[in-house]
Amino acid sequence: MPVWEDEPTKSGSVGGAAAAIAASFNTKDVSAMASGAKEMLKSAKSGGFRVSEEAAKPIREVLKDYVE
């Protein structure tokens, strides 16, 4: 479990966990992640983002097990 220098809360609540996560991100990081996600989605929609059959095999197996 991570140790925070200034823990947002020690209540153990979901809100406390969310506050701890929020405290670990800054606006620049969040903007960079959002921008990267938008670019990945744009690439996927245009057919430029592909996963090889071998790389997709574990994903297919998990989904198959879930359906069964």
PDB file of N, CA and C in Angstrom:
ATOM      1  N   MET A   1       0.846  -1.171   0.000  1.00  0.00           N
ATOM      2  CA  MET A   1       0.000   0.000   0.000  1.00  0.00           C
ATOM      3  C   MET A   1       0.889   1.231   0.000  1.00  0.00           C
ATOM      4  N   PRO A   2       0.581   2.207  -0.876  1.00  0.00           N
ATOM      5  CA  PRO A   2       1.423   3.402  -0.921  1.00  0.00           C
ATOM      6  C   PRO A   2       1.324   4.222   0.353  1.00  0.00           C
ATOM      7  N   VAL A   3       2.377   4.913   0.656  1.00  0.00           N
ATOM      8  CA  VAL A   3       2.393   5.797   1.815  1.00  0.00           C
ATOM      9  C   VAL A   3       2.423   7.221   1.291  1.00  0.00           C
ATOM     10  N   TRP A   4       1.454   8.008   1.724  1.00  0.00           N
ATOM     11  CA  TRP A   4       1.344   9.391   1.284  1.00  0.00           C
ATOM     12  C   TRP A   4       1.963  10.305   2.335  1.00  0.00           C
ATOM     13  N   GLU A   5       2.691  11.317   1.871  1.00  0.00           N
ATOM     14  CA  GLU A   5       3.251  12.268   2.812  1.00  0.00           C
ATOM     15  C   GLU A   5       2.136  13.023   3.515  1.00  0.00           C
ATOM     16  N   ASP A   6       1.166  13.488   2.752  1.00  0.00           N
ATOM     17  CA  ASP A   6       0.004  14.168   3.302  1.00  0.00           C
ATOM     18  C   ASP A   6      -1.223  13.396   2.858  1.00  0.00           C
ATOM     19  N   GLU A   7      -1.615  12.394   3.628  1.00  0.00           N
ATOM     20  CA  GLU A   7      -2.754  11.580   3.241  1.00  0.00           C
ATOM     21  C   GLU A   7      -4.020  12.417   3.265  1.00  0.00           C
ATOM     22  N   PRO A   8      -4.818  12.386   2.156  1.00  0.00           N
ATOM     23  CA  PRO A   8      -6.035  13.171   2.104  1.00  0.00           C
ATOM     24  C   PRO A   8      -7.047  12.772   3.163  1.00  0.00           C
ATOM     25  N   THR A   9      -7.105  11.480   3.475  1.00  0.00           N
ATOM     26  CA  THR A   9      -8.042  11.007   4.487  1.00  0.00           C
ATOM     27  C   THR A   9      -7.592   9.652   4.983  1.00  0.00           C
ATOM     28  N   LYS A  10      -8.002   9.293   6.146  1.00  0.00           N
ATOM     29  CA  LYS A  10      -7.691   7.973   6.678  1.00  0.00           C
ATOM     30  C   LYS A  10      -8.970   7.222   6.991  1.00  0.00           C
ATOM     31  N   SER A  11     -10.073   7.650   6.342  1.00  0.00           N
ATOM     32  CA  SER A  11     -11.363   7.040   6.644  1.00  0.00           C
ATOM     33  C   SER A  11     -11.529   5.661   6.037  1.00  0.00           C
ATOM     34  N   GLY A  12     -10.770   5.378   4.977  1.00  0.00           N
ATOM     35  CA  GLY A  12     -10.914   4.095   4.309  1.00  0.00           C
ATOM     36  C   GLY A  12     -12.130   4.046   3.405  1.00  0.00           C
ATOM     37  N   SER A  13     -12.793   5.150   3.221  1.00  0.00           N
ATOM     38  CA  SER A  13     -13.992   5.184   2.386  1.00  0.00           C
ATOM     39  C   SER A  13     -13.623   5.272   0.918  1.00  0.00           C
ATOM     40  N   VAL A  14     -14.598   5.030   0.075  1.00  0.00           N
ATOM     41  CA  VAL A  14     -14.394   5.168  -1.356  1.00  0.00           C
ATOM     42  C   VAL A  14     -14.029   6.610  -1.679  1.00  0.00           C
ATOM     43  N   GLY A  15     -14.670   7.552  -1.025  1.00  0.00           N
ATOM     44  CA  GLY A  15     -14.347   8.960  -1.229  1.00  0.00           C
ATOM     45  C   GLY A  15     -12.912   9.259  -0.863  1.00  0.00           C
ATOM     46  N   GLY A  16     -12.422   8.636   0.180  1.00  0.00           N
ATOM     47  CA  GLY A  16     -11.038   8.827   0.588  1.00  0.00           C
ATOM     48  C   GLY A  16     -10.075   8.271  -0.442  1.00  0.00           C
ATOM     49  N   ALA A  17     -10.411   7.129  -1.002  1.00  0.00           N
ATOM     50  CA  ALA A  17      -9.576   6.539  -2.055  1.00  0.00           C
ATOM     51  C   ALA A  17      -9.572   7.433  -3.281  1.00  0.00           C
ATOM     52  N   ALA A  18     -10.733   7.963  -3.639  1.00  0.00           N
ATOM     53  CA  ALA A  18     -10.823   8.856  -4.793  1.00  0.00           C
ATOM     54  C   ALA A  18     -10.003  10.118  -4.551  1.00  0.00           C
ATOM     55  N   ALA A  19     -10.035  10.639  -3.351  1.00  0.00           N
ATOM     56  CA  ALA A  19      -9.261  11.831  -3.023  1.00  0.00           C
ATOM     57  C   ALA A  19      -7.764  11.547  -3.130  1.00  0.00           C
ATOM     58  N   ALA A  20      -7.348  10.378  -2.701  1.00  0.00           N
ATOM     59  CA  ALA A  20      -5.938  10.009  -2.785  1.00  0.00           C
ATOM     60  C   ALA A  20      -5.497   9.894  -4.236  1.00  0.00           C
ATOM     61  N   ILE A  21      -6.334   9.304  -5.068  1.00  0.00           N
ATOM     62  CA  ILE A  21      -6.005   9.178  -6.490  1.00  0.00           C
ATOM     63  C   ILE A  21      -5.959  10.559  -7.136  1.00  0.00           C
ATOM     64  N   ALA A  22      -6.956  11.372  -6.860  1.00  0.00           N
ATOM     65  CA  ALA A  22      -7.004  12.718  -7.433  1.00  0.00           C
ATOM     66  C   ALA A  22      -5.782  13.533  -7.025  1.00  0.00           C
ATOM     67  N   ALA A  23      -5.329  13.361  -5.811  1.00  0.00           N
ATOM     68  CA  ALA A  23      -4.179  14.111  -5.322  1.00  0.00           C
ATOM     69  C   ALA A  23      -2.895  13.712  -6.045  1.00  0.00           C
ATOM     70  N   SER A  24      -2.863  12.485  -6.580  1.00  0.00           N
ATOM     71  CA  SER A  24      -1.649  12.015  -7.233  1.00  0.00           C
ATOM     72  C   SER A  24      -1.539  12.479  -8.681  1.00  0.00           C
ATOM     73  N   PHE A  25      -2.606  13.027  -9.253  1.00  0.00           N
ATOM     74  CA  PHE A  25      -2.590  13.518 -10.625  1.00  0.00           C
ATOM     75  C   PHE A  25      -2.531  15.032 -10.641  1.00  0.00           C
ATOM     76  N   ASN A  26      -1.881  15.562 -11.648  1.00  0.00           N
ATOM     77  CA  ASN A  26      -1.947  16.997 -11.838  1.00  0.00           C
ATOM     78  C   ASN A  26      -2.604  17.277 -13.186  1.00  0.00           C
ATOM     79  N   THR A  27      -2.971  18.502 -13.437  1.00  0.00           N
ATOM     80  CA  THR A  27      -3.699  18.866 -14.640  1.00  0.00           C
ATOM     81  C   THR A  27      -2.923  18.503 -15.905  1.00  0.00           C
ATOM     82  N   LYS A  28      -1.622  18.710 -15.887  1.00  0.00           N
ATOM     83  CA  LYS A  28      -0.798  18.399 -17.054  1.00  0.00           C
ATOM     84  C   LYS A  28      -0.852  16.901 -17.368  1.00  0.00           C
ATOM     85  N   ASP A  29      -0.730  16.050 -16.349  1.00  0.00           N
ATOM     86  CA  ASP A  29      -0.778  14.604 -16.552  1.00  0.00           C
ATOM     87  C   ASP A  29      -2.130  14.167 -17.101  1.00  0.00           C
ATOM     88  N   VAL A  30      -3.191  14.693 -16.527  1.00  0.00           N
ATOM     89  CA  VAL A  30      -4.541  14.318 -16.960  1.00  0.00           C
ATOM     90  C   VAL A  30      -4.767  14.762 -18.404  1.00  0.00           C
ATOM     91  N   SER A  31      -4.330  15.962 -18.749  1.00  0.00           N
ATOM     92  CA  SER A  31      -4.478  16.453 -20.118  1.00  0.00           C
ATOM     93  C   SER A  31      -3.691  15.585 -21.095  1.00  0.00           C
ATOM     94  N   ALA A  32      -2.498  15.183 -20.723  1.00  0.00           N
ATOM     95  CA  ALA A  32      -1.677  14.337 -21.586  1.00  0.00           C
ATOM     96  C   ALA A  32      -2.327  12.972 -21.786  1.00  0.00           C
ATOM     97  N   MET A  33      -2.884  12.400 -20.721  1.00  0.00           N
ATOM     98  CA  MET A  33      -3.560  11.105 -20.849  1.00  0.00           C
ATOM     99  C   MET A  33      -4.789  11.220 -21.736  1.00  0.00           C
ATOM    100  N   ALA A  34      -5.580  12.274 -21.552  1.00  0.00           N
ATOM    101  CA  ALA A  34      -6.783  12.471 -22.361  1.00  0.00           C
ATOM    102  C   ALA A  34      -6.413  12.655 -23.821  1.00  0.00           C
ATOM    103  N   SER A  35      -5.375  13.418 -24.088  1.00  0.00           N
ATOM    104  CA  SER A  35      -4.926  13.635 -25.462  1.00  0.00           C
ATOM    105  C   SER A  35      -4.466  12.326 -26.093  1.00  0.00           C
ATOM    106  N   GLY A  36      -3.698  11.543 -25.343  1.00  0.00           N
ATOM    107  CA  GLY A  36      -3.234  10.247 -25.833  1.00  0.00           C
ATOM    108  C   GLY A  36      -4.380   9.300 -26.105  1.00  0.00           C
ATOM    109  N   ALA A  37      -5.378   9.302 -25.234  1.00  0.00           N
ATOM    110  CA  ALA A  37      -6.544   8.431 -25.424  1.00  0.00           C
ATOM    111  C   ALA A  37      -7.326   8.839 -26.670  1.00  0.00           C
ATOM    112  N   LYS A  38      -7.466  10.145 -26.886  1.00  0.00           N
ATOM    113  CA  LYS A  38      -8.174  10.625 -28.083  1.00  0.00           C
ATOM    114  C   LYS A  38      -7.428  10.219 -29.353  1.00  0.00           C
ATOM    115  N   GLU A  39      -6.114  10.337 -29.337  1.00  0.00           N
ATOM    116  CA  GLU A  39      -5.315   9.949 -30.503  1.00  0.00           C
ATOM    117  C   GLU A  39      -5.418   8.444 -30.764  1.00  0.00           C
ATOM    118  N   MET A  40      -5.410   7.640 -29.699  1.00  0.00           N
ATOM    119  CA  MET A  40      -5.533   6.198 -29.863  1.00  0.00           C
ATOM    120  C   MET A  40      -6.895   5.841 -30.451  1.00  0.00           C
ATOM    121  N   LEU A  41      -7.945   6.470 -29.962  1.00  0.00           N
ATOM    122  CA  LEU A  41      -9.286   6.221 -30.477  1.00  0.00           C
ATOM    123  C   LEU A  41      -9.389   6.637 -31.935  1.00  0.00           C
ATOM    124  N   LYS A  42      -8.833   7.786 -32.269  1.00  0.00           N
ATOM    125  CA  LYS A  42      -8.838   8.275 -33.656  1.00  0.00           C
ATOM    126  C   LYS A  42      -8.112   7.280 -34.561  1.00  0.00           C
ATOM    127  N   SER A  43      -6.973   6.781 -34.119  1.00  0.00           N
ATOM    128  CA  SER A  43      -6.209   5.807 -34.888  1.00  0.00           C
ATOM    129  C   SER A  43      -6.979   4.503 -35.058  1.00  0.00           C
ATOM    130  N   ALA A  44      -7.622   4.053 -33.985  1.00  0.00           N
ATOM    131  CA  ALA A  44      -8.395   2.809 -34.055  1.00  0.00           C
ATOM    132  C   ALA A  44      -9.562   2.939 -35.027  1.00  0.00           C
ATOM    133  N   LYS A  45     -10.243   4.063 -34.993  1.00  0.00           N
ATOM    134  CA  LYS A  45     -11.390   4.271 -35.880  1.00  0.00           C
ATOM    135  C   LYS A  45     -10.973   4.350 -37.341  1.00  0.00           C
ATOM    136  N   SER A  46      -9.762   4.797 -37.602  1.00  0.00           N
ATOM    137  CA  SER A  46      -9.294   4.913 -38.984  1.00  0.00           C
ATOM    138  C   SER A  46      -8.599   3.643 -39.470  1.00  0.00           C
ATOM    139  N   GLY A  47      -8.538   2.624 -38.621  1.00  0.00           N
ATOM    140  CA  GLY A  47      -7.914   1.362 -39.015  1.00  0.00           C
ATOM    141  C   GLY A  47      -6.412   1.333 -38.798  1.00  0.00           C
ATOM    142  N   GLY A  48      -5.860   2.359 -38.206  1.00  0.00           N
ATOM    143  CA  GLY A  48      -4.422   2.440 -38.004  1.00  0.00           C
ATOM    144  C   GLY A  48      -3.928   1.764 -36.736  1.00  0.00           C
ATOM    145  N   PHE A  49      -4.815   1.334 -35.908  1.00  0.00           N
ATOM    146  CA  PHE A  49      -4.444   0.694 -34.645  1.00  0.00           C
ATOM    147  C   PHE A  49      -4.848  -0.768 -34.733  1.00  0.00           C
ATOM    148  N   ARG A  50      -3.883  -1.623 -34.783  1.00  0.00           N
ATOM    149  CA  ARG A  50      -4.180  -3.046 -34.958  1.00  0.00           C
ATOM    150  C   ARG A  50      -3.437  -3.866 -33.904  1.00  0.00           C
ATOM    151  N   VAL A  51      -4.017  -5.005 -33.615  1.00  0.00           N
ATOM    152  CA  VAL A  51      -3.401  -5.951 -32.688  1.00  0.00           C
ATOM    153  C   VAL A  51      -3.195  -7.238 -33.460  1.00  0.00           C
ATOM    154  N   SER A  52      -2.008  -7.795 -33.364  1.00  0.00           N
ATOM    155  CA  SER A  52      -1.733  -9.039 -34.081  1.00  0.00           C
ATOM    156  C   SER A  52      -2.577 -10.167 -33.506  1.00  0.00           C
ATOM    157  N   GLU A  53      -2.760 -11.200 -34.313  1.00  0.00           N
ATOM    158  CA  GLU A  53      -3.550 -12.355 -33.859  1.00  0.00           C
ATOM    159  C   GLU A  53      -2.929 -12.970 -32.608  1.00  0.00           C
ATOM    160  N   GLU A  54      -1.616 -13.057 -32.592  1.00  0.00           N
ATOM    161  CA  GLU A  54      -0.922 -13.637 -31.433  1.00  0.00           C
ATOM    162  C   GLU A  54      -1.108 -12.781 -30.182  1.00  0.00           C
ATOM    163  N   ALA A  55      -1.051 -11.477 -30.335  1.00  0.00           N
ATOM    164  CA  ALA A  55      -1.226 -10.582 -29.189  1.00  0.00           C
ATOM    165  C   ALA A  55      -2.659 -10.611 -28.669  1.00  0.00           C
ATOM    166  N   ALA A  56      -3.615 -10.853 -29.555  1.00  0.00           N
ATOM    167  CA  ALA A  56      -5.022 -10.868 -29.161  1.00  0.00           C
ATOM    168  C   ALA A  56      -5.455 -12.210 -28.567  1.00  0.00           C
ATOM    169  N   LYS A  57      -4.646 -13.227 -28.721  1.00  0.00           N
ATOM    170  CA  LYS A  57      -5.019 -14.562 -28.250  1.00  0.00           C
ATOM    171  C   LYS A  57      -5.409 -14.583 -26.765  1.00  0.00           C
ATOM    172  N   PRO A  58      -4.626 -14.011 -25.847  1.00  0.00           N
ATOM    173  CA  PRO A  58      -5.027 -14.040 -24.425  1.00  0.00           C
ATOM    174  C   PRO A  58      -6.339 -13.290 -24.173  1.00  0.00           C
ATOM    175  N   ILE A  59      -6.549 -12.224 -24.923  1.00  0.00           N
ATOM    176  CA  ILE A  59      -7.796 -11.467 -24.763  1.00  0.00           C
ATOM    177  C   ILE A  59      -8.983 -12.322 -25.192  1.00  0.00           C
ATOM    178  N   ARG A  60      -8.851 -12.983 -26.334  1.00  0.00           N
ATOM    179  CA  ARG A  60      -9.934 -13.854 -26.823  1.00  0.00           C
ATOM    180  C   ARG A  60     -10.208 -14.985 -25.838  1.00  0.00           C
ATOM    181  N   GLU A  61      -9.169 -15.557 -25.273  1.00  0.00           N
ATOM    182  CA  GLU A  61      -9.348 -16.670 -24.323  1.00  0.00           C
ATOM    183  C   GLU A  61     -10.088 -16.214 -23.072  1.00  0.00           C
ATOM    184  N   VAL A  62      -9.751 -15.053 -22.552  1.00  0.00           N
ATOM    185  CA  VAL A  62     -10.425 -14.520 -21.373  1.00  0.00           C
ATOM    186  C   VAL A  62     -11.903 -14.265 -21.681  1.00  0.00           C
ATOM    187  N   LEU A  63     -12.171 -13.662 -22.837  1.00  0.00           N
ATOM    188  CA  LEU A  63     -13.550 -13.379 -23.207  1.00  0.00           C
ATOM    189  C   LEU A  63     -14.346 -14.667 -23.416  1.00  0.00           C
ATOM    190  N   LYS A  64     -13.713 -15.667 -24.033  1.00  0.00           N
ATOM    191  CA  LYS A  64     -14.373 -16.958 -24.235  1.00  0.00           C
ATOM    192  C   LYS A  64     -14.703 -17.604 -22.884  1.00  0.00           C
ATOM    193  N   ASP A  65     -13.750 -17.593 -21.952  1.00  0.00           N
ATOM    194  CA  ASP A  65     -13.989 -18.155 -20.621  1.00  0.00           C
ATOM    195  C   ASP A  65     -15.102 -17.411 -19.907  1.00  0.00           C
ATOM    196  N   TYR A  66     -15.147 -16.112 -20.076  1.00  0.00           N
ATOM    197  CA  TYR A  66     -16.185 -15.310 -19.431  1.00  0.00           C
ATOM    198  C   TYR A  66     -17.560 -15.664 -19.965  1.00  0.00           C
ATOM    199  N   VAL A  67     -17.676 -15.830 -21.283  1.00  0.00           N
ATOM    200  CA  VAL A  67     -18.959 -16.158 -21.895  1.00  0.00           C
ATOM    201  C   VAL A  67     -19.431 -17.541 -21.444  1.00  0.00           C
ATOM    202  N   GLU A  68     -18.497 -18.476 -21.356  1.00  0.00           N
ATOM    203  CA  GLU A  68     -18.847 -19.846 -20.953  1.00  0.00           C
ATOM    204  C   GLU A  68     -19.170 -19.883 -19.481  1.00  0.00           C
TER     205      GLU A  68
END
